[in-house]
Short mmCIF file of C-alpha atoms in Angstrom, two decimals:
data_model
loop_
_atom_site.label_atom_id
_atom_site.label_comp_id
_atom_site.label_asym_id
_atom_site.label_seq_id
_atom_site.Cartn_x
_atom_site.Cartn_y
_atom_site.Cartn_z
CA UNK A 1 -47.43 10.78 18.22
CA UNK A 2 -50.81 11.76 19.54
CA UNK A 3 -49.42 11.57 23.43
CA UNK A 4 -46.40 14.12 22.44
CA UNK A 5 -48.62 16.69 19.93
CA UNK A 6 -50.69 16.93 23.61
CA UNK A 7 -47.77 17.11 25.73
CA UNK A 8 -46.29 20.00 23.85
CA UNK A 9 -49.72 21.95 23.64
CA UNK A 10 -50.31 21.81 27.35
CA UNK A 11 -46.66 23.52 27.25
CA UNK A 12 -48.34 26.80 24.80
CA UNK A 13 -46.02 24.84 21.94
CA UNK A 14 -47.97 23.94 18.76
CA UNK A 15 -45.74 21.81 15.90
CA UNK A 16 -46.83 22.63 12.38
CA UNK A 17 -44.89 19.62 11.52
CA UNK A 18 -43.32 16.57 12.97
CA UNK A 19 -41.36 13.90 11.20
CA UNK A 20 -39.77 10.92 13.08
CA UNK A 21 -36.40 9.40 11.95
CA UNK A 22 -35.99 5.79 12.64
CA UNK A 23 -32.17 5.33 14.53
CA UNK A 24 -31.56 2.53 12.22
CA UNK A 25 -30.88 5.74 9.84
CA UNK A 26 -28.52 7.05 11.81
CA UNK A 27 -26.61 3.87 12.46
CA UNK A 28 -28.25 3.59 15.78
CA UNK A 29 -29.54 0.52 17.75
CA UNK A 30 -30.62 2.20 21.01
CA UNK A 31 -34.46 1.84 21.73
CA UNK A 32 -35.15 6.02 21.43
CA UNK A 33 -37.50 7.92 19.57
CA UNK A 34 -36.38 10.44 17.45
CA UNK A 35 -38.57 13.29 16.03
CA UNK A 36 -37.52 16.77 14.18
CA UNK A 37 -40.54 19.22 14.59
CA UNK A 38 -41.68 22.57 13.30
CA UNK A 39 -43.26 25.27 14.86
CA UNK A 40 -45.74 28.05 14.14
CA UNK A 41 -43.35 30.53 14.93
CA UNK A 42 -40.71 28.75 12.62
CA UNK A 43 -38.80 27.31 15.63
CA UNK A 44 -36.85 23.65 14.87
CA UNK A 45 -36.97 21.33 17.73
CA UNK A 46 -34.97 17.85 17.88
CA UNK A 47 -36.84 15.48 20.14
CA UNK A 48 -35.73 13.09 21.83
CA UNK A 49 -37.61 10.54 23.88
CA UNK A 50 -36.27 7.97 26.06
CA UNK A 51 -38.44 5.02 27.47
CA UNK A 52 -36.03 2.66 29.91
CA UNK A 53 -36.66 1.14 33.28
CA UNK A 54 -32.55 1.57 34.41
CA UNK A 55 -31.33 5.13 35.28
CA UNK A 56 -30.14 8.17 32.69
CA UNK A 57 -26.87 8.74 33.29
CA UNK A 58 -23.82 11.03 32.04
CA UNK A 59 -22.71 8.03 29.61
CA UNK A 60 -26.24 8.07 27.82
CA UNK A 61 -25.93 11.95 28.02
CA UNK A 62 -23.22 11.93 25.49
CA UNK A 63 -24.75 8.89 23.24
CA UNK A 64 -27.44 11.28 22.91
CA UNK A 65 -25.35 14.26 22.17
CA UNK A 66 -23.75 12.10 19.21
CA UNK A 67 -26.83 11.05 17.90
CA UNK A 68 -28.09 14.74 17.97
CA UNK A 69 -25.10 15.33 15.73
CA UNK A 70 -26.12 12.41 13.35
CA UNK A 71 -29.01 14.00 13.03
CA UNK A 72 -28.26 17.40 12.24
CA UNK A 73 -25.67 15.78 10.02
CA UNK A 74 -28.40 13.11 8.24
CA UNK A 75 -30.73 16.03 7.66
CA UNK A 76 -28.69 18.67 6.94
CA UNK A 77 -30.01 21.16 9.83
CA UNK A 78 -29.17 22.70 12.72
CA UNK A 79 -31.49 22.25 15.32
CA UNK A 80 -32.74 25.50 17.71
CA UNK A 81 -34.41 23.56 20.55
CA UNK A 82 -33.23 20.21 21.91
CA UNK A 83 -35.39 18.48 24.26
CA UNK A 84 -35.38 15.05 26.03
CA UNK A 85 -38.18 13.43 27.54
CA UNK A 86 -37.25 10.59 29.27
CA UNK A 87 -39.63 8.29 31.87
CA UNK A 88 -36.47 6.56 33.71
CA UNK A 89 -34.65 8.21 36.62
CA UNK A 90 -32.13 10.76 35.40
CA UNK A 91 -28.80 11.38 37.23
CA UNK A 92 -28.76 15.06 38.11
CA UNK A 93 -24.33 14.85 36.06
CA UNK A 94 -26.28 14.33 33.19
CA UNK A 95 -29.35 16.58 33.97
CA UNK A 96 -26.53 19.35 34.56
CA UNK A 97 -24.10 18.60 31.67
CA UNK A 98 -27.07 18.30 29.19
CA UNK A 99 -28.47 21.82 30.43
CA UNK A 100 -25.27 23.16 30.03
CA UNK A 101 -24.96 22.12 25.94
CA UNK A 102 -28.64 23.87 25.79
CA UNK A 103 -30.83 20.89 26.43
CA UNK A 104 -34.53 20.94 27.77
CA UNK A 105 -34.90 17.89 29.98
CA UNK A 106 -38.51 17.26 31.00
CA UNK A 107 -39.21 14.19 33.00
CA UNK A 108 -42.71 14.41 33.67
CA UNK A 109 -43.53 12.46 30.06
CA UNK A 110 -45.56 9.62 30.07
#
């Protein structure tokens, strides 16, 4: 949690609080970290954080999009900021369909 509280301050964003949810809760298996963060200026962010060695394609894309909506559902919220950070390759279908549902994609994590 240390890494990402430095990632987002180099980016001028500073979390008041962070919680991660475990995707067992949500009825996931996928290996993904899943945080919900708050920020000084009352902002909610759902992060996401993806750690694979095979590419990120449109297919993940939407198994992320669900489990966005698992999450919103298990906490009862609706998220402001989405953001993936992902280490793998990412197919620029997916970059493009997840910027157009109002994701942040950063691929410079880790």
């Amino acid at each position: 949690m240390k890494e990402l509280t430095t990632y987002f301050t180099k980016k001028d964003i500073i979390f008041k609080q962070i919680n991660e949810t475990i995707p067992k809760e949500l009825g996931s298996r996928k290996k993904i970290k899943i945080y919900n963060a708050t920020s000084v200026d009352s902002k909610y962010y759902a992060i996401f954080i993806v750690d694979s060695k095979s590419r990120f394609i449109r297919k993940n894309a939407d198994d992320l999009m669900a489990l966005c909506d698992k999450l919103s559902n298990h906490l009862e919220h609706n998220f402001k900021k989405k953001i993936l950070l992902v280490s793998s390759p990412l197919c620029s279908k997916a970059k493009a369909y997840l910027k157009e549902n109002k994701w942040s994609v950063y691929i410079d994590f880790m």
